[in-house]
Amino acid sequence: VAEPGLVVNGRTRELGEVGGHVTLLEWLRASGLTGAKEGCAEGECGACAVLVAREDVHGDGCQDDRRHGNGRGDDRGDGLGSGRGSDRGDGLGNGHGDGQNRTRWVAINACLVPAAAFDQQEVVTAEGLGRPGRLHPVQREMAARGGSQCGYCTPGFICSMAAEYYRPGRRSAASGPSGSSTGDDERGPNGFDLHALSGNLCRCTGYRPIRDAAYALGQPDADDPLLARLAEPAPAAAATVTGSTQGRYVRPASLADALGLLAAEPDARLVAGSTDWGVELNIRHARAALTIGIERIEELREFSVSADRIDIGAALSLSEIEARMVSGSGRVPLLEELFPQFASRLIRNGATLGGNLGTASPIGDAPPVLLALDASLVLASSQGEREVRLDGYFTGYRQSVKRPDELIKTIRIPQPVAPVTAFHKIAKRRFDDISSVAVAYALRLEGGMGGAGQADETGEPRVAAIRIGLGGVAATPLRARAAEDTLTGRPWTREVVEAAAAELARAGTPMSDHRASEAYRIAMLRNSLLKFFAQHQFAQHQSAEHQSAEHQSAEHQSAEHQEARP
Amino acid sequence: MSKAHGPLADRPERAAVGLAVSHESADEHVTGAALYTQDLAGRTLGTLHAWPVQAPHAHARVTGLRTDAAYQVPGVVRVLTADDVPGLNDAGEKHDEPLFPGEVMYYGHAICWVLGETLEAARQGTEAVEASYEPLPALITVHDAIRAGSYQGHQRTVSRGDAAAALERAAYRFSGELEIGGQEHFYLETQAALALVDESGQIFVQSSTQHPSETQDIVAHVLGLPAHQVTVQCLRMGGGFGGKEFQPHGLAAVAALGATLTGRPVSLRLNRTQDITMTGKRHPFFATWEAGFDEDKRLCALRATLTSNGGWSLDLSEPVLARALCHIDNAYWIGDIEVTGRVAKTNRASNTAFRGFGGPQGMIVVEDILGRCAPALGVEPHELRHRNFYAPGQATPYGQPVRHAERLEAIWSLLAERSEFGRRQTEVAAFNATHPDVKRGLAMTPVKFGISFNLTAFNQAGALVQVYKDGSVLINHGGTEMGQGLHTKMIQVAATALGVPMSLVRLAPTRTDKVPNTSATAASSGSDLNGGAIKDACDQIRARLATVAADHLGVHPDDVRFGGGVVTGIGFGSGSGGRRIAWADLVRDAYFQRVQLWAAGFYRTAGLHWDAVRMQGEPFKYFAYGAAAAEVEVDGFTGAYRLRRADIVHDVGDSLSPLIDLGQIEGGFVQGVGWLTLEELLWDETDGPHRGRLNTQAASTYKIPSFSEMPPVFNVHLFERATESGVVYGSKAVGEPPLMEAFSVREALRQAVGAFGPPGWSVGLACPSTPEAVYWAVQAARDAPRAGRPVPAYAGV
């Protein structure tokens, strides 16, 4: 068995006896690579960002044409938003029609991940991209345009920006399908998605020069070694066992091994994306005797779409789910609305649904959405598997029905998903903040313009079914059952919605804390439903106008939807 | 090309100053090659690491401290306590800030430090330290302090005329209160120091400090050493913003004490939570005011009291207060005025300098007054502001003539034009008329900011310029680099003054043994002061070289010209052949003629005087001017908002370095937006066991601006033909003033909120104006009576 080691900036280094308590950032810095910095030690600032080689689940030719934004009408799932941007329909997430495993450079927070998890992996830091006198194109643009002032956050920005620079789906102005080079507020004419930098904080520049540097990037040269690397398979996961006085880290080779280990040591810390583990380690100084890395176990990384359900492996990162959904047939507009609002790209490259649910935190953003989608979980242990509905999963503050010897294997979403959905996140900051209140809606109307079947322009639509998931207003995520009951079977009208909003305002037990006051949380619950209603009315109105415009103009191209405004 | 001794503001042709160059360390920044203090620790053999024992009380007596158990923890080398201090147990200069306190004065106060072979060992060592406390009553808010009469330092008043009588006479009279939130610096690099002791007992401290000389002073007095035995170096800082003007000293002293006691290098770096809980922030202020307007709706009378929350010790609270009092006028003539300021003493970390240094807290008071009173006066807010601008010939309340007051007018009209203010006002009104649940707001605000340290003595600087035999140039100066681009500008100044390409000039890190007795790099003055000193040194060297060159060129020394690395005589252009000498050749000749090729430069700002007791005089060399227009959109359902566009016109004199200045303006603006809208410090104000604990002590709970706060349309224009006489190459300071251009965003929010209410509704807006604060303001506007409302005399906010 080879000594645990990894390739950093093209050079193989031994990991050493790192145990389970050493982060990749600490390890890199102790190795003399001090470009990556500790700014916050909890994955909020991105000063520690580095690139890692991961399997590309997306596909070279696929244009990631999905629009980001809060509550945009075209993500609503009203029949207009689905099916766009897809050029492959296998839905299995294997990524490439040719069946070949390719690589993607992914930026992650090195402060959050155990160094031992990178056994046999490949890491690139800012030092590895270029050096003074021989800058990488990303570094050149940042340096020339005033993208650095104090320079402390800069290596992290460079890595996040480089990941987007190499993203296969990044559309160049010249090769864009529509030929458009205008971009928008959050996407450059070179296809650069500004959300790629949403996990990096800069205190000096005010960001404008960083944006301009990002939007000025061209395409990688054909002989760029990091580009060439993408055509080769990503490094396989290594079964790793390493330990020191600082605890043990084990990466089991299979699910069976992981479950056996967990059965033997139920106090072990399961780690997938590590986005919570790192915070526990760095901020709360948690020191687990045994840390088990499960994010590369194949059984936890499956993604399948069938007529009646979508199964999402609990250890797929949110970015991977996002990519598979967008490139496949299993699109869930509500999840697509969630992703850009869920922390940052750096976090989504690690964070998993299994982790978000495993902690049973009341303020995670995924649970309200999954509650609205009526998801269930497949829990696995060495005793076997069982399926539990998510609305019966949470039992108390950071507690669930999951036993210590169980792990979450699969998140299961029934199909078809409700056609009208929305996710409302209340937070101080639009990018990368924790919600004070999160509300997710999944609504099915019947009889009206937005309902199933033929539009009935004379009658009011009625609420056939609605699920409302809430976060941040109780010790657990929960469903707003009283509000749901008030709406179900009733006409989808302002009066009914206002009555339901009054019920929604009584949901949960909101508290005052540093994110929001109790009164504001209650007001936001109430207003959320009113806004959802107003957005839906607006989208219907737009849709009607759209259709009549299409009748009038044969040259009409797909309409840019305005942000929904009542 | 200019004469050897031209006036300071004269700029030669083809000068290096004025070129839009990148930061001198940009290539090192982007490749991760740039080193910061903590990066040195891993490169230093045998370094010990320090971790603090932080007290879990806001106010308590330390009744016992037992460290024996800590020494049982593997890897623990030493515990540092008050008993170890050979000199003065004081982290400051006012004897009110014990480095190892016997009385805990704020939640998280460090009472002792553990040194370990690893950071983990040191941390585990602190867990083994047994401390006992006798809790004492704690004052947390400024209101707690006012009720208890708890103040520190001197109360000061700026006054002119008779404010009381003028208020009586005023045609319109209003009063109000304003709570102004603090701000965490959140420099990306937290506080850090690395101390070594050499064979002769000399202490060398690498510190992330804006004020190496004061760090040196405090390390020396803690260790009981003369200053010449302590050297402080600052390679660069990962951001400072005022947070490393005073706060690094005690931490450097702890590291130095540890190095002295163990003989080993000691690294001390605060992690983010320690940094936020232990170091000071922008002072929160509480203001009460009465304002009077005359028939023409001019602000004719103002009476106000500003109370800052200074925290547990004075630190820089008094000069911060002085600057607040000197800036409450902002850009406006106020004939009769009386403004009193005082510093509350509370059980919080000691508040300190932060970009603007009290100026923003003073200026926001008058901007709030104008923003609130405009609807009641029936005047558009931008018109009310414009109407009250200083006119040429008028003086500030503290007696300083407002030189270049006409620039306010010029900048304002240029901004209105460039931001298309009139057209967009119409568009905003049309948008608002058709959107009941979403409103937009558009506002313009001005900035006038005094440049120089209020304390006259600090307005001096030194530099060391050395020309080597090969013609290469090494410069040192007293200023520190924290990202603001000072070193870049100083290289440009030296290259200009010596007439050599920038590539010939290298800048060495700031060290107290190269240039002594320096002032803090603060008050936006870094370029003015150090640039003056560097130019002085270069001028001395150039004068000596001119004598040497005059012989070669056959001209009088006064007629020798330096430029582009070539030295010529007047009338013999560089292309004329023969009558020219290359810089490197001239330098070599000068060496063989035994001419001194290095010089110490010095600069003192002329013409300043300040009576800090009467609060009268001319403390500022000049004023920096600017104005901004901002447009926002507010969601009435949630109070969430977006900054849609910002336009700035700013006066930097003749820019030394336009790309650097642009960065300072944009970055300052966004940082100001953070202070005014997003960044919220919340303490536990309950009587529970964690009273006084900061609840927003991490990046996950304290949110600084991210990409989502950057205005997607962001236009910055440097005001042209703005030569500032008497300042190095005609430039102006730029570090602080742009922060206050962010007032435009808060005023735009006020406009948008007002659009939810009836005409004439005066919007009270909490500060910071978070989405929740905006939401409640929207609710108040929506609940406001629709008609027949009289002009209100304001109650409290």
PDB file of N, CA and C in Angstrom, chain B residues 590-625:
ATOM      1  N   ALA B 590      29.515  60.187  -9.441  1.00  0.00           N
ATOM      2  CA  ALA B 590      29.296  60.877  -8.164  1.00  0.00           C
ATOM      3  C   ALA B 590      29.919  60.079  -7.026  1.00  0.00           C
ATOM      4  N   TYR B 591      29.795  58.744  -7.103  1.00  0.00           N
ATOM      5  CA  TYR B 591      30.403  57.917  -6.060  1.00  0.00           C
ATOM      6  C   TYR B 591      31.920  58.152  -6.018  1.00  0.00           C
ATOM      7  N   PHE B 592      32.531  58.144  -7.199  1.00  0.00           N
ATOM      8  CA  PHE B 592      33.991  58.318  -7.199  1.00  0.00           C
ATOM      9  C   PHE B 592      34.403  59.722  -6.781  1.00  0.00           C
ATOM     10  N   GLN B 593      33.485  60.631  -6.918  1.00  0.00           N
ATOM     11  CA  GLN B 593      33.776  61.983  -6.407  1.00  0.00           C
ATOM     12  C   GLN B 593      33.414  62.108  -4.923  1.00  0.00           C
ATOM     13  N   ARG B 594      33.077  61.013  -4.325  1.00  0.00           N
ATOM     14  CA  ARG B 594      32.719  60.967  -2.912  1.00  0.00           C
ATOM     15  C   ARG B 594      31.556  61.905  -2.586  1.00  0.00           C
ATOM     16  N   VAL B 595      30.506  61.768  -3.404  1.00  0.00           N
ATOM     17  CA  VAL B 595      29.266  62.509  -3.159  1.00  0.00           C
ATOM     18  C   VAL B 595      28.286  61.569  -2.449  1.00  0.00           C
ATOM     19  N   GLN B 596      27.639  62.061  -1.418  1.00  0.00           N
ATOM     20  CA  GLN B 596      26.691  61.236  -0.649  1.00  0.00           C
ATOM     21  C   GLN B 596      25.494  60.878  -1.523  1.00  0.00           C
ATOM     22  N   LEU B 597      25.244  59.577  -1.635  1.00  0.00           N
ATOM     23  CA  LEU B 597      24.201  59.109  -2.557  1.00  0.00           C
ATOM     24  C   LEU B 597      22.937  58.655  -1.822  1.00  0.00           C
ATOM     25  N   TRP B 598      22.810  59.035  -0.626  1.00  0.00           N
ATOM     26  CA  TRP B 598      21.584  58.702   0.093  1.00  0.00           C
ATOM     27  C   TRP B 598      21.203  59.897   0.952  1.00  0.00           C
ATOM     28  N   ALA B 599      19.959  59.910   1.345  1.00  0.00           N
ATOM     29  CA  ALA B 599      19.500  61.045   2.144  1.00  0.00           C
ATOM     30  C   ALA B 599      18.305  60.634   2.989  1.00  0.00           C
ATOM     31  N   ALA B 600      18.222  61.261   4.143  1.00  0.00           N
ATOM     32  CA  ALA B 600      17.025  61.146   4.968  1.00  0.00           C
ATOM     33  C   ALA B 600      16.131  62.324   4.623  1.00  0.00           C
ATOM     34  N   GLY B 601      14.883  62.021   4.353  1.00  0.00           N
ATOM     35  CA  GLY B 601      13.942  63.091   4.023  1.00  0.00           C
ATOM     36  C   GLY B 601      12.986  63.324   5.171  1.00  0.00           C
ATOM     37  N   PHE B 602      12.468  64.530   5.207  1.00  0.00           N
ATOM     38  CA  PHE B 602      11.546  64.871   6.289  1.00  0.00           C
ATOM     39  C   PHE B 602      10.464  65.790   5.743  1.00  0.00           C
ATOM     40  N   TYR B 603       9.288  65.658   6.307  1.00  0.00           N
ATOM     41  CA  TYR B 603       8.190  66.525   5.871  1.00  0.00           C
ATOM     42  C   TYR B 603       7.343  66.874   7.079  1.00  0.00           C
ATOM     43  N   ARG B 604       6.963  68.120   7.174  1.00  0.00           N
ATOM     44  CA  ARG B 604       5.967  68.527   8.163  1.00  0.00           C
ATOM     45  C   ARG B 604       4.939  69.372   7.444  1.00  0.00           C
ATOM     46  N   THR B 605       3.689  69.109   7.734  1.00  0.00           N
ATOM     47  CA  THR B 605       2.632  69.853   7.071  1.00  0.00           C
ATOM     48  C   THR B 605       2.620  71.268   7.630  1.00  0.00           C
ATOM     49  N   ALA B 606       2.785  72.224   6.739  1.00  0.00           N
ATOM     50  CA  ALA B 606       2.876  73.617   7.183  1.00  0.00           C
ATOM     51  C   ALA B 606       1.496  74.222   7.404  1.00  0.00           C
ATOM     52  N   GLY B 607       1.436  75.184   8.291  1.00  0.00           N
ATOM     53  CA  GLY B 607       0.253  76.038   8.398  1.00  0.00           C
ATOM     54  C   GLY B 607      -0.871  75.494   9.255  1.00  0.00           C
ATOM     55  N   LEU B 608      -0.599  74.439  10.034  1.00  0.00           N
ATOM     56  CA  LEU B 608      -1.662  73.875  10.860  1.00  0.00           C
ATOM     57  C   LEU B 608      -1.595  74.411  12.279  1.00  0.00           C
ATOM     58  N   HIS B 609      -2.741  74.680  12.852  1.00  0.00           N
ATOM     59  CA  HIS B 609      -2.777  74.946  14.287  1.00  0.00           C
ATOM     60  C   HIS B 609      -4.135  74.525  14.825  1.00  0.00           C
ATOM     61  N   TRP B 610      -4.136  74.053  16.062  1.00  0.00           N
ATOM     62  CA  TRP B 610      -5.384  73.497  16.602  1.00  0.00           C
ATOM     63  C   TRP B 610      -5.383  73.620  18.120  1.00  0.00           C
ATOM     64  N   ASP B 611      -6.407  74.228  18.633  1.00  0.00           N
ATOM     65  CA  ASP B 611      -6.616  74.307  20.079  1.00  0.00           C
ATOM     66  C   ASP B 611      -7.619  73.215  20.445  1.00  0.00           C
ATOM     67  N   ALA B 612      -7.104  72.127  21.001  1.00  0.00           N
ATOM     68  CA  ALA B 612      -7.942  70.949  21.230  1.00  0.00           C
ATOM     69  C   ALA B 612      -8.913  71.147  22.379  1.00  0.00           C
ATOM     70  N   VAL B 613      -8.712  72.177  23.191  1.00  0.00           N
ATOM     71  CA  VAL B 613      -9.636  72.445  24.293  1.00  0.00           C
ATOM     72  C   VAL B 613     -10.780  73.338  23.813  1.00  0.00           C
ATOM     73  N   ARG B 614     -10.438  74.411  23.145  1.00  0.00           N
ATOM     74  CA  ARG B 614     -11.478  75.312  22.630  1.00  0.00           C
ATOM     75  C   ARG B 614     -12.095  74.771  21.340  1.00  0.00           C
ATOM     76  N   MET B 615     -11.442  73.789  20.746  1.00  0.00           N
ATOM     77  CA  MET B 615     -11.904  73.219  19.478  1.00  0.00           C
ATOM     78  C   MET B 615     -12.005  74.312  18.410  1.00  0.00           C
ATOM     79  N   GLN B 616     -10.941  75.062  18.284  1.00  0.00           N
ATOM     80  CA  GLN B 616     -10.865  76.096  17.264  1.00  0.00           C
ATOM     81  C   GLN B 616      -9.487  76.050  16.620  1.00  0.00           C
ATOM     82  N   GLY B 617      -9.433  76.472  15.370  1.00  0.00           N
ATOM     83  CA  GLY B 617      -8.160  76.546  14.679  1.00  0.00           C
ATOM     84  C   GLY B 617      -8.281  76.085  13.244  1.00  0.00           C
ATOM     85  N   GLU B 618      -7.127  75.786  12.677  1.00  0.00           N
ATOM     86  CA  GLU B 618      -7.105  75.283  11.301  1.00  0.00           C
ATOM     87  C   GLU B 618      -6.368  73.946  11.314  1.00  0.00           C
ATOM     88  N   PRO B 619      -7.085  72.879  11.700  1.00  0.00           N
ATOM     89  CA  PRO B 619      -6.414  71.591  11.854  1.00  0.00           C
ATOM     90  C   PRO B 619      -6.115  70.899  10.532  1.00  0.00           C
ATOM     91  N   PHE B 620      -6.759  71.347   9.459  1.00  0.00           N
ATOM     92  CA  PHE B 620      -6.659  70.588   8.209  1.00  0.00           C
ATOM     93  C   PHE B 620      -5.882  71.356   7.151  1.00  0.00           C
ATOM     94  N   LYS B 621      -5.046  70.629   6.432  1.00  0.00           N
ATOM     95  CA  LYS B 621      -4.306  71.223   5.320  1.00  0.00           C
ATOM     96  C   LYS B 621      -5.270  71.647   4.218  1.00  0.00           C
ATOM     97  N   TYR B 622      -6.246  70.817   3.970  1.00  0.00           N
ATOM     98  CA  TYR B 622      -7.226  71.107   2.915  1.00  0.00           C
ATOM     99  C   TYR B 622      -8.427  70.193   3.122  1.00  0.00           C
ATOM    100  N   PHE B 623      -9.434  70.364   2.276  1.00  0.00           N
ATOM    101  CA  PHE B 623     -10.597  69.483   2.306  1.00  0.00           C
ATOM    102  C   PHE B 623     -10.647  68.645   1.029  1.00  0.00           C
ATOM    103  N   ALA B 624     -11.019  67.388   1.186  1.00  0.00           N
ATOM    104  CA  ALA B 624     -11.297  66.535   0.027  1.00  0.00           C
ATOM    105  C   ALA B 624     -12.804  66.606  -0.232  1.00  0.00           C
ATOM    106  N   TYR B 625     -13.160  66.716  -1.497  1.00  0.00           N
ATOM    107  CA  TYR B 625     -14.569  66.853  -1.858  1.00  0.00           C
ATOM    108  C   TYR B 625     -15.028  65.704  -2.748  1.00  0.00           C
TER     109      TYR B 625
END
